[in-house]
CSV table of C-alpha atoms in Angstrom, one decimal:
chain,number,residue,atom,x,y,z
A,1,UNK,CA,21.1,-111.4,-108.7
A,2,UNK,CA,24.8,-111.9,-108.1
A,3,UNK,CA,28.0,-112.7,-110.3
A,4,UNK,CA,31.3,-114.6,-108.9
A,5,UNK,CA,34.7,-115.2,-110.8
A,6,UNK,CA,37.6,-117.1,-109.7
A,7,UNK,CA,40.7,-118.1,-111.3
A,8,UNK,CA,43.0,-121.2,-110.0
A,9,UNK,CA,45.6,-123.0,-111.5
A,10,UNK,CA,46.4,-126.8,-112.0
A,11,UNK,CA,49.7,-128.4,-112.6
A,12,UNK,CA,49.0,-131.3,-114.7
A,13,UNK,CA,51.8,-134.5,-115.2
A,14,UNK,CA,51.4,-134.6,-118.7
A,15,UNK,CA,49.1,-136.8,-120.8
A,16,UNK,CA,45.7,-137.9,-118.7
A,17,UNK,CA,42.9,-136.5,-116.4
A,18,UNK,CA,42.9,-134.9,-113.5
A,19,UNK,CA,39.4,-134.4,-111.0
A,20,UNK,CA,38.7,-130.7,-110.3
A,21,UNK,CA,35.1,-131.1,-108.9
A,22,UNK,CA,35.8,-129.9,-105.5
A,23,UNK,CA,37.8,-126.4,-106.6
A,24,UNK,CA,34.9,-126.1,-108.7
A,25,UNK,CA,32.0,-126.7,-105.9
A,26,UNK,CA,34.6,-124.0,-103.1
A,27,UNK,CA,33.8,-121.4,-105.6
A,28,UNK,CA,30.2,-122.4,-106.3
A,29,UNK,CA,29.9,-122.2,-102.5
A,30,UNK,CA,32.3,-118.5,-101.8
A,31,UNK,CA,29.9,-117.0,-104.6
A,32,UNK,CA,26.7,-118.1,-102.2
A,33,UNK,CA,24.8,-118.1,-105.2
A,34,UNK,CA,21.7,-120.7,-104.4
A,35,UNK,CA,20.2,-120.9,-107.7
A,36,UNK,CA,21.5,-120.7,-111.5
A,37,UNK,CA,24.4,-122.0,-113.3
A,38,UNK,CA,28.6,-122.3,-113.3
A,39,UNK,CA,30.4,-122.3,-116.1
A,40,UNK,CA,34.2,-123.7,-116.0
A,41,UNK,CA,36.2,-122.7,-118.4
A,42,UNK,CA,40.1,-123.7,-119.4
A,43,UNK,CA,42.3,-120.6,-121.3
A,44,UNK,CA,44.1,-123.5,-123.4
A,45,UNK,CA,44.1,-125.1,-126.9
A,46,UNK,CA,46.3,-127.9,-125.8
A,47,UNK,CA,44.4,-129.2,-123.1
A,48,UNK,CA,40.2,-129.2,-122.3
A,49,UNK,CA,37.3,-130.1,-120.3
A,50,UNK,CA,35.3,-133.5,-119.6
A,51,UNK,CA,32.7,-134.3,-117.0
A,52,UNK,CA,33.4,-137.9,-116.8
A,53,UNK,CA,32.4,-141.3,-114.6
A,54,UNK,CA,34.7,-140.6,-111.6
A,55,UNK,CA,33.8,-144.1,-109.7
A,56,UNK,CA,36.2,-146.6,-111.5
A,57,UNK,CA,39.6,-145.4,-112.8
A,58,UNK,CA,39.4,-148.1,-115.5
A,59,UNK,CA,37.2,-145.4,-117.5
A,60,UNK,CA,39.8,-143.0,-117.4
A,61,UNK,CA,42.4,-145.5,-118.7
A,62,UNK,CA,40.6,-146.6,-121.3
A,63,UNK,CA,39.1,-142.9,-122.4
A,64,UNK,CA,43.3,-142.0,-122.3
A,65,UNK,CA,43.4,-145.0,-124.8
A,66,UNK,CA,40.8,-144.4,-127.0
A,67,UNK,CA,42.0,-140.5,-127.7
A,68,UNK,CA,45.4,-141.9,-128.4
A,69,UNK,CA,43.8,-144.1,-131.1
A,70,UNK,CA,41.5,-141.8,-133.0
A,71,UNK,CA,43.7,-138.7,-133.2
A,72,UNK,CA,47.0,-140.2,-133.5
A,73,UNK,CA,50.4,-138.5,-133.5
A,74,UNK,CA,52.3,-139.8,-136.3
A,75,UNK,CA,49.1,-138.4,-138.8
A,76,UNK,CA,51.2,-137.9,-142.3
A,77,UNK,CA,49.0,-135.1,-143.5
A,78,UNK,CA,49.8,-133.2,-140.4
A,79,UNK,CA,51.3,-129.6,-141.2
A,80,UNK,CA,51.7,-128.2,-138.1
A,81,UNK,CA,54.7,-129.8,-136.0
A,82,UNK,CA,56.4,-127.2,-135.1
A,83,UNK,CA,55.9,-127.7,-131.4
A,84,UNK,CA,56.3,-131.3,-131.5
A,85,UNK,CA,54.8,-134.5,-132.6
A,86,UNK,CA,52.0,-134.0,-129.4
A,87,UNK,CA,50.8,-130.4,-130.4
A,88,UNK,CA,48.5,-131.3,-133.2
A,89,UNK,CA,47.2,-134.0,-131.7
A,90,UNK,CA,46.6,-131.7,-128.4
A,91,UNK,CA,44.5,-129.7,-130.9
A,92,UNK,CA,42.5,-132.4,-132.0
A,93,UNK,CA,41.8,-133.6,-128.5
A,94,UNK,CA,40.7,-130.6,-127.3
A,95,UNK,CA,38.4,-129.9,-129.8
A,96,UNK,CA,36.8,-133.1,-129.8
A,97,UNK,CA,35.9,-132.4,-125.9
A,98,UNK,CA,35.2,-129.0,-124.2
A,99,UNK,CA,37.0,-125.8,-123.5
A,100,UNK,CA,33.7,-125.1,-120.7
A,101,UNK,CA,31.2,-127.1,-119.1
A,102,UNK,CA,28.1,-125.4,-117.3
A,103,UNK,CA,26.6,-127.0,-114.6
A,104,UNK,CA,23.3,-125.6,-113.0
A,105,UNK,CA,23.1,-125.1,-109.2
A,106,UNK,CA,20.2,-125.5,-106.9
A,107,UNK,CA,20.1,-125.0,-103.3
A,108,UNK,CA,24.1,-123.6,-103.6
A,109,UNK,CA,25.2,-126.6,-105.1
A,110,UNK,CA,25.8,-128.2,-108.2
A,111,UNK,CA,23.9,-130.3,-109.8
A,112,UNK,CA,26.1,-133.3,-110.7
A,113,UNK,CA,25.0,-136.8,-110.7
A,114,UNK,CA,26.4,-139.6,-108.5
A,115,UNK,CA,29.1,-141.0,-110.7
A,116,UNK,CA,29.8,-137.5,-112.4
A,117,UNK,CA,33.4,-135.7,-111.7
A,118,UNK,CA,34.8,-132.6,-113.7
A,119,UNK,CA,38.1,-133.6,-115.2
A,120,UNK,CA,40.8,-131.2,-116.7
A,121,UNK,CA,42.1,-133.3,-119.7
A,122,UNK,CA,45.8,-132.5,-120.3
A,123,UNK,CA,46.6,-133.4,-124.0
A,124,UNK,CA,50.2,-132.4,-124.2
A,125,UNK,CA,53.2,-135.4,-123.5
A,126,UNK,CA,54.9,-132.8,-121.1
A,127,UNK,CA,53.3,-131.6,-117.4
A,128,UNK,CA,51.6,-127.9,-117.9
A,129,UNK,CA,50.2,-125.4,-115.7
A,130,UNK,CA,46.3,-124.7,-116.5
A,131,UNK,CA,44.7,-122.1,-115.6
A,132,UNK,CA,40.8,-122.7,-115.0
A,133,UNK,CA,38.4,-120.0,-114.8
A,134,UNK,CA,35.0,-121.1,-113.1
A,135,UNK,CA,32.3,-117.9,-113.3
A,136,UNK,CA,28.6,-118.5,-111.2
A,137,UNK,CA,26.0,-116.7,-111.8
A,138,UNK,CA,22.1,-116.6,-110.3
A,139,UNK,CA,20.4,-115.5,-107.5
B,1,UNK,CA,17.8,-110.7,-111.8
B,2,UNK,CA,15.8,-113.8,-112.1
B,3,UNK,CA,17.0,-117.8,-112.1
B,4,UNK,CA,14.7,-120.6,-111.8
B,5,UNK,CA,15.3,-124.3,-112.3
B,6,UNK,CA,13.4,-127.9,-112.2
B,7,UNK,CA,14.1,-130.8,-112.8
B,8,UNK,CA,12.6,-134.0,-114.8
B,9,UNK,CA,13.2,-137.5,-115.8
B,10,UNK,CA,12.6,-139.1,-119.2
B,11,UNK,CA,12.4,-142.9,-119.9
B,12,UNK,CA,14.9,-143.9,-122.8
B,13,UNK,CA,14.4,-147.5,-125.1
B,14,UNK,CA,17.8,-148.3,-125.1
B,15,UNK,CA,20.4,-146.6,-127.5
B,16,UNK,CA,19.2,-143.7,-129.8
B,17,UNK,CA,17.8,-140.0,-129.7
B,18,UNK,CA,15.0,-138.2,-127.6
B,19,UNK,CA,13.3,-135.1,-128.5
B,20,UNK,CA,12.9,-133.3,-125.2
B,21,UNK,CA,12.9,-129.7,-126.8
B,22,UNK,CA,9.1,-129.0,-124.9
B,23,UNK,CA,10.1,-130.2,-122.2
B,24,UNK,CA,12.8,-127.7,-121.6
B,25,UNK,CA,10.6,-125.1,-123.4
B,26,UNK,CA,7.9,-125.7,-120.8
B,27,UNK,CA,10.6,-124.8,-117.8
B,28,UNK,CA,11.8,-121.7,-119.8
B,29,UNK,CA,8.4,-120.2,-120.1
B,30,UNK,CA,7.6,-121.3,-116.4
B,31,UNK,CA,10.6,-119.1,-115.3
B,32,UNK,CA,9.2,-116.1,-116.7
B,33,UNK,CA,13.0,-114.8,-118.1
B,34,UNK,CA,12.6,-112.7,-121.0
B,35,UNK,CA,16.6,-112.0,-122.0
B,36,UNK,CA,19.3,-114.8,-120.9
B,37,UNK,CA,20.1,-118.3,-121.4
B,38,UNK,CA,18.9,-121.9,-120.7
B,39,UNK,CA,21.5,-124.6,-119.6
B,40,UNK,CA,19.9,-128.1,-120.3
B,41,UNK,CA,22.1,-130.8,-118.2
B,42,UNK,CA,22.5,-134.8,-118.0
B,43,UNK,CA,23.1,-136.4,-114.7
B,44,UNK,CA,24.7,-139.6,-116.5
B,45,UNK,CA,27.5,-140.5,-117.7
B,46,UNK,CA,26.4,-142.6,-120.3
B,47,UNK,CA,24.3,-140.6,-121.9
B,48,UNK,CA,24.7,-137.0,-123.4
B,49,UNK,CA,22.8,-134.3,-125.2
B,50,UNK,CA,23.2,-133.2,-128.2
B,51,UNK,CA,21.1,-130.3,-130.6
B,52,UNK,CA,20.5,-131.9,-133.3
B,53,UNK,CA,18.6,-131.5,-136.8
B,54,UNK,CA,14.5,-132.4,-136.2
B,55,UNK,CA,13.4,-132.4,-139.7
B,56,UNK,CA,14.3,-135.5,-141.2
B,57,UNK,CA,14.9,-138.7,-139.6
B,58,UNK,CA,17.4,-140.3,-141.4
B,59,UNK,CA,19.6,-138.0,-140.2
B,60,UNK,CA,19.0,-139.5,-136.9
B,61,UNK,CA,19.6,-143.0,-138.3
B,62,UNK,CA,23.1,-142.0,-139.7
B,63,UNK,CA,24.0,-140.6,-136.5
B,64,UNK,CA,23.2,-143.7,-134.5
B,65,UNK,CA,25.5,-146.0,-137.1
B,66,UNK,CA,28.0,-143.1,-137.2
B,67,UNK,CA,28.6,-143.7,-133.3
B,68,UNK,CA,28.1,-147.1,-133.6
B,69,UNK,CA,30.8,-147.2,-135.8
B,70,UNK,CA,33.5,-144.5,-134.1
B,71,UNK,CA,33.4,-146.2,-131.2
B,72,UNK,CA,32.6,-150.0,-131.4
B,73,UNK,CA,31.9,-152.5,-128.5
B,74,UNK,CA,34.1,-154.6,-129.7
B,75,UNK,CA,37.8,-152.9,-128.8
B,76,UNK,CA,40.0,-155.3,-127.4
B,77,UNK,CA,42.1,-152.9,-125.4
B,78,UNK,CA,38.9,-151.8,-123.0
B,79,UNK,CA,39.5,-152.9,-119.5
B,80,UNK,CA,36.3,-151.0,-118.3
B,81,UNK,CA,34.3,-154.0,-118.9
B,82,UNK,CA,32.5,-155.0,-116.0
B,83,UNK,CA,29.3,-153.8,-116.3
B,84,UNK,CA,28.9,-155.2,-120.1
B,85,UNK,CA,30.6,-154.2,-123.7
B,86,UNK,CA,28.0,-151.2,-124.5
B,87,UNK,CA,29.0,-149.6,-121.0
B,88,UNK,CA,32.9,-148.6,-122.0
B,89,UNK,CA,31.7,-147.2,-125.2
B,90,UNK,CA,28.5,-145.5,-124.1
B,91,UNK,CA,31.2,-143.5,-121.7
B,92,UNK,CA,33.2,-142.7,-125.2
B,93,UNK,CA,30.0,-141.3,-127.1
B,94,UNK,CA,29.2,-139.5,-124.1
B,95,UNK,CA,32.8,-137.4,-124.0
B,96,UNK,CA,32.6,-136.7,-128.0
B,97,UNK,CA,28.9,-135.0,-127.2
B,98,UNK,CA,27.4,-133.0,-124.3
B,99,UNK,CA,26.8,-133.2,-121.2
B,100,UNK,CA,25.2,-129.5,-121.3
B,101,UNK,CA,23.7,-127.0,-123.7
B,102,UNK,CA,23.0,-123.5,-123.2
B,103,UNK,CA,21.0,-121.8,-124.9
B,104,UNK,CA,19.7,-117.9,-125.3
B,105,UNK,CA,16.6,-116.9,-124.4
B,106,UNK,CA,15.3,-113.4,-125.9
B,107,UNK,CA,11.9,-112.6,-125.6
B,108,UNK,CA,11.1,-115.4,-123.5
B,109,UNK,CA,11.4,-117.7,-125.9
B,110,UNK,CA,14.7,-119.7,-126.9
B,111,UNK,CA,16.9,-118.9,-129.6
B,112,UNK,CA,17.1,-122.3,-131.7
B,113,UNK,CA,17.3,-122.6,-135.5
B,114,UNK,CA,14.2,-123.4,-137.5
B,115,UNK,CA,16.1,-127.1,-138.0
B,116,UNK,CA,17.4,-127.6,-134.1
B,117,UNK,CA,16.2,-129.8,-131.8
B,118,UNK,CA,17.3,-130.9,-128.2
B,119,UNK,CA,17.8,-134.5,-127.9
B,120,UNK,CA,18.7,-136.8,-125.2
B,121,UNK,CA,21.4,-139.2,-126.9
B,122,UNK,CA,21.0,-142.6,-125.0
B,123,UNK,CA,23.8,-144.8,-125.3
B,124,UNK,CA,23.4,-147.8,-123.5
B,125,UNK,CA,21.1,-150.6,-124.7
B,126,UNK,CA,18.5,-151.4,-122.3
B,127,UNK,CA,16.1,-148.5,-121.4
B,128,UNK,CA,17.1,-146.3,-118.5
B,129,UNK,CA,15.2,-143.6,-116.8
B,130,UNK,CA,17.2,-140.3,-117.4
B,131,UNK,CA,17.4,-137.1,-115.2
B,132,UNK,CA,17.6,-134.0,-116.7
B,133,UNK,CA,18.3,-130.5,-114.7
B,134,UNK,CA,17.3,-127.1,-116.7
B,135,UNK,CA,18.4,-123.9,-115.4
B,136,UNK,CA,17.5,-120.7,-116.6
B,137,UNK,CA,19.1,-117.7,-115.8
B,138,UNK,CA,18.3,-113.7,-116.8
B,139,UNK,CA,16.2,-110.9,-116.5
C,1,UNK,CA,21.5,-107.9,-112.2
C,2,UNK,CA,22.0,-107.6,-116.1
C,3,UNK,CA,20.9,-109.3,-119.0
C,4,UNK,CA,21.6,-108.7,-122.9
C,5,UNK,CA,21.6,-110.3,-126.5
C,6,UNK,CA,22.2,-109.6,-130.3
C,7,UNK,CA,22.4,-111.6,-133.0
C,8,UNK,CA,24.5,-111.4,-136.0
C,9,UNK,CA,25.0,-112.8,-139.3
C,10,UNK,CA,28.5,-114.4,-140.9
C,11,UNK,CA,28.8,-115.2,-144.5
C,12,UNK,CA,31.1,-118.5,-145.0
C,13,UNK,CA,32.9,-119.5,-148.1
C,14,UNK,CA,32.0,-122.7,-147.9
C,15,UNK,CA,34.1,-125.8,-145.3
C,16,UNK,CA,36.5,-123.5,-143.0
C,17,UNK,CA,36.3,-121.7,-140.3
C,18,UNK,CA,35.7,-118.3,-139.5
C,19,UNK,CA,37.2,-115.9,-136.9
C,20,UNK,CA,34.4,-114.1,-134.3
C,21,UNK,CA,36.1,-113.2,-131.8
C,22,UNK,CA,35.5,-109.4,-131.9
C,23,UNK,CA,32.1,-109.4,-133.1
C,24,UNK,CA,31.2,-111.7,-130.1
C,25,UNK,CA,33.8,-109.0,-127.6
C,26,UNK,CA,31.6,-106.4,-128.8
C,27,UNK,CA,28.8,-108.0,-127.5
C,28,UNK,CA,30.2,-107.7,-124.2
C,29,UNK,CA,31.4,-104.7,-124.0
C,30,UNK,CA,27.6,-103.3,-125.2
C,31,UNK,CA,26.2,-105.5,-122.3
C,32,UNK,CA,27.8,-103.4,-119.8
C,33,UNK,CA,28.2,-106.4,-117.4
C,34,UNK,CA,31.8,-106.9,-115.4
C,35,UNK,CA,30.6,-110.2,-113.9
C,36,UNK,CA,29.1,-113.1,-115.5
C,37,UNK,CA,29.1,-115.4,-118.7
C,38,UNK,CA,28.7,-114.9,-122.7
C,39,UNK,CA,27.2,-117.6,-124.1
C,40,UNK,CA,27.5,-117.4,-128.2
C,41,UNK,CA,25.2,-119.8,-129.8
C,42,UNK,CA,24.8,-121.1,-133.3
C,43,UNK,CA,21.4,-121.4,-135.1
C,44,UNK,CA,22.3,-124.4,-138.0
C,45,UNK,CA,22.5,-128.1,-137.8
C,46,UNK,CA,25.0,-128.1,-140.5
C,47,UNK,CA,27.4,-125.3,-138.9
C,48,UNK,CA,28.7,-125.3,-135.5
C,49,UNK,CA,31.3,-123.7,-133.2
C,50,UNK,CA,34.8,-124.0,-131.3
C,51,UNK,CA,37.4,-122.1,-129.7
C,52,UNK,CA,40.5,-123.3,-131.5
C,53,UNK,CA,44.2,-122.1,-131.5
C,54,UNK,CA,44.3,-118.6,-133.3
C,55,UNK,CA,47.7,-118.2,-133.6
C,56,UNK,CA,49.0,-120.3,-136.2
C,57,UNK,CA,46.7,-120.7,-139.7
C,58,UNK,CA,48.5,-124.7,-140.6
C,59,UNK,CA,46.9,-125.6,-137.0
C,60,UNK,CA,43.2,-124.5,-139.0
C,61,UNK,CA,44.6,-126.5,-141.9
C,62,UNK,CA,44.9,-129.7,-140.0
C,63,UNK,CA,41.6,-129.5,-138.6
C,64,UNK,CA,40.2,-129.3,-141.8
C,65,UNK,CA,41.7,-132.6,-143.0
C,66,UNK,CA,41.4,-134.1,-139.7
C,67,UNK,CA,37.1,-133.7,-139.5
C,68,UNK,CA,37.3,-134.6,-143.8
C,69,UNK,CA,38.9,-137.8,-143.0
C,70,UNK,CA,37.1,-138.8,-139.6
C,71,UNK,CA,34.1,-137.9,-141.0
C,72,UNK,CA,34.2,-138.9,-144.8
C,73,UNK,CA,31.6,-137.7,-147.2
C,74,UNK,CA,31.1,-141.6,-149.1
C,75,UNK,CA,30.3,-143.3,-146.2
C,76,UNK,CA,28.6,-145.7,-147.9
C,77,UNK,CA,25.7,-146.4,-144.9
C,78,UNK,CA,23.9,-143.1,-145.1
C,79,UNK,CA,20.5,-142.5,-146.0
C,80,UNK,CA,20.4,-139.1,-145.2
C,81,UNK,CA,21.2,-138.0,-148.8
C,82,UNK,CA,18.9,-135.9,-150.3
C,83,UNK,CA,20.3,-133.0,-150.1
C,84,UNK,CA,24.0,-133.9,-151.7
C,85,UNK,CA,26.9,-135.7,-150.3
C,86,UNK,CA,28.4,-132.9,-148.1
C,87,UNK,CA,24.8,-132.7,-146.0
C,88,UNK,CA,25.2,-136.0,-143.2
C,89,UNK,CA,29.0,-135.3,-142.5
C,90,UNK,CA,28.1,-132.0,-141.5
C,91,UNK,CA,25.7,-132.6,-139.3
C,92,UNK,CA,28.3,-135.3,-137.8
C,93,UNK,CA,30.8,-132.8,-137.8
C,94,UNK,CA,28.4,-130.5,-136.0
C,95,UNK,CA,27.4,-133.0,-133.2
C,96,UNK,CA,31.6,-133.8,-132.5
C,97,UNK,CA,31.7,-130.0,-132.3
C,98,UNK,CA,29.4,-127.2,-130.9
C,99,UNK,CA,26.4,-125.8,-131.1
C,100,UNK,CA,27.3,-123.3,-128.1
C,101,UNK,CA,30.5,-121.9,-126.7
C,102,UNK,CA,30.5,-120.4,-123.3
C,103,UNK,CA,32.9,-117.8,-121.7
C,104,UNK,CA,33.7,-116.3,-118.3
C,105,UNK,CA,33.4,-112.4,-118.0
C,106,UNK,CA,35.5,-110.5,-115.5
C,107,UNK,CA,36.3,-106.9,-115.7
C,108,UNK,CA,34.0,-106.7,-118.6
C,109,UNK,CA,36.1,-108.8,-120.9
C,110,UNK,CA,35.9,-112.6,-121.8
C,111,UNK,CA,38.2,-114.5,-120.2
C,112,UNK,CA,40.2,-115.8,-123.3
C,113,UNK,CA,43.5,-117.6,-123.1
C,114,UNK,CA,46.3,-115.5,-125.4
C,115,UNK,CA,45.9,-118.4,-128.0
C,116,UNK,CA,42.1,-118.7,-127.9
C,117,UNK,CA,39.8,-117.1,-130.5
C,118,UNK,CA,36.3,-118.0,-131.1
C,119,UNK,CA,35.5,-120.0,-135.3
C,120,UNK,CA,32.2,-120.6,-136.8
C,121,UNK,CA,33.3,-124.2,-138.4
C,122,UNK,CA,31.6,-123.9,-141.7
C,123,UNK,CA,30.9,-127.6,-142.6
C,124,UNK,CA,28.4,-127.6,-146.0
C,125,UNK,CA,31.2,-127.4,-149.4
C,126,UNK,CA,28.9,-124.2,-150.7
C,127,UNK,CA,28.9,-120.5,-149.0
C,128,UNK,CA,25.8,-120.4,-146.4
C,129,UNK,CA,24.8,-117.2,-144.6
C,130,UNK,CA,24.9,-118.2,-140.8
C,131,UNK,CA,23.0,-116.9,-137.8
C,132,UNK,CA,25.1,-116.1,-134.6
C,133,UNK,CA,22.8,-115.2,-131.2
C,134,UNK,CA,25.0,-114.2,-128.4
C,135,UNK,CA,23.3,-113.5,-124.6
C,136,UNK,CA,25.5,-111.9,-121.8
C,137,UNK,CA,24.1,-112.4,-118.3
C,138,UNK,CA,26.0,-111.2,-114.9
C,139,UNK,CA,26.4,-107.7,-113.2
């Protein structure tokens, strides 16, 4: 049995996804774990995790669009705005899509399917710095 | 330390829910684990998993018109249209579920609620053949 | 190689959530394990769980409203109604939620951002006694 744990950081633009798959599969492979599972994980509220069709960026656009649309920003029941008409809205996002996604591994790599990519989904208007945390554990 | 993990395909009908609870049930016994957890993944990106009441199902009918209705084919701002108006959406209904669950396993057996059920959620409408990878990880 | 699990119980006041964070870090600090992953797990259909914000309690207060008014109770296509009008939005709520939340472990703690804590999302109107099973697996 063995456990790995790495920590990285991503600076994000603001709004939209960006691909972290291959930071994810150099830690699956430094852990030289061969069988069992990695679990990804984001330490924010503002901003989460998607595994998401990585072949034709016209998903991604429309996936940005569609999250605009069903939590929107200008929500009149909203109470908390003290950080700014994209904070509460941030929440919303996040919740609606992952803090962690696990993946298994077999033969020391993961599992994903062909069109699958691992996506940190920034939520906030402004560019951030995420920190990602991406544990493996297996044999 | 133990981790095992197998992999199997299920044939959908188009859009709606799959039990496939034995299934991964079968594979947790087979590993012989007694104390850990169970991560159940989807290699697609247009359809997701989801643990889901088993009892009655109605409840499964009001989840497929639920999802039908959050996300309709119909949107006219989707540019993500080439490969037909349930593909954009099936992408949508994939992000607001799973592509993962985890589950415990104590006693060899796993922790689910008298009412839970895996499911494969497909959301496209013509039947697709599904793989699922099921990684099990303990002592 | 180590594997460990408890379960616990949390009694709701009804639609709300509920802080767990220290119940579920107690967990891991009884595990003993440096290295590895918590999952925390849910046992209900009508319950389910996030990581959320846990610094401000109005950012709680929009949720609430936000998963009341995405998910209204008189939708007037259910079927599911037997058992009272608060029953099929929960299990909606549920499924947009999660059923499982899983956590890096390094140096024996979860790897929490400083604004994360860990909510059961009570979803039925009426108190309900809810099982929590959480599994630690690492070294």
């Amino acid at each position: 049995m063995k456990a790995h744990a790495e920590t990285f950081t991503i600076r994000t633009r603001g709004k939209g996804t960006t691909e972290i798959t291959d930071k994810v599969a150099h830690v699956v492979r430094a852990s030289g774990i061969e069988t069992g599972a990695v679990t990804v994980f984001i330490q924010h509220t503002s901003a989460s995790l998607i595994i998401y069709e990585n072949a034709d960026p016209s998903a991604r656009t429309d996936l940005h669009e569609f999250f605009d649309r069903l939590v929107p920003e200008d929500a009149d029941y909203f109470v908390h705005t003290a950080e700014g008409p994209d904070d509460m809205p941030s929440h919303l996002r996040m919740v609606l899509t992952r803090t962690s996604e696990v993946v298994p591994v077999i033969r020391g790599r993961m599992t994903l399917g062909t069109w699958q990519g691992i996506y940190l989904f920034e939520h906030r208007s402004a560019p951030h710095t995420r920190t990602i945390v991406v544990s493996v554990v297996g044999t």
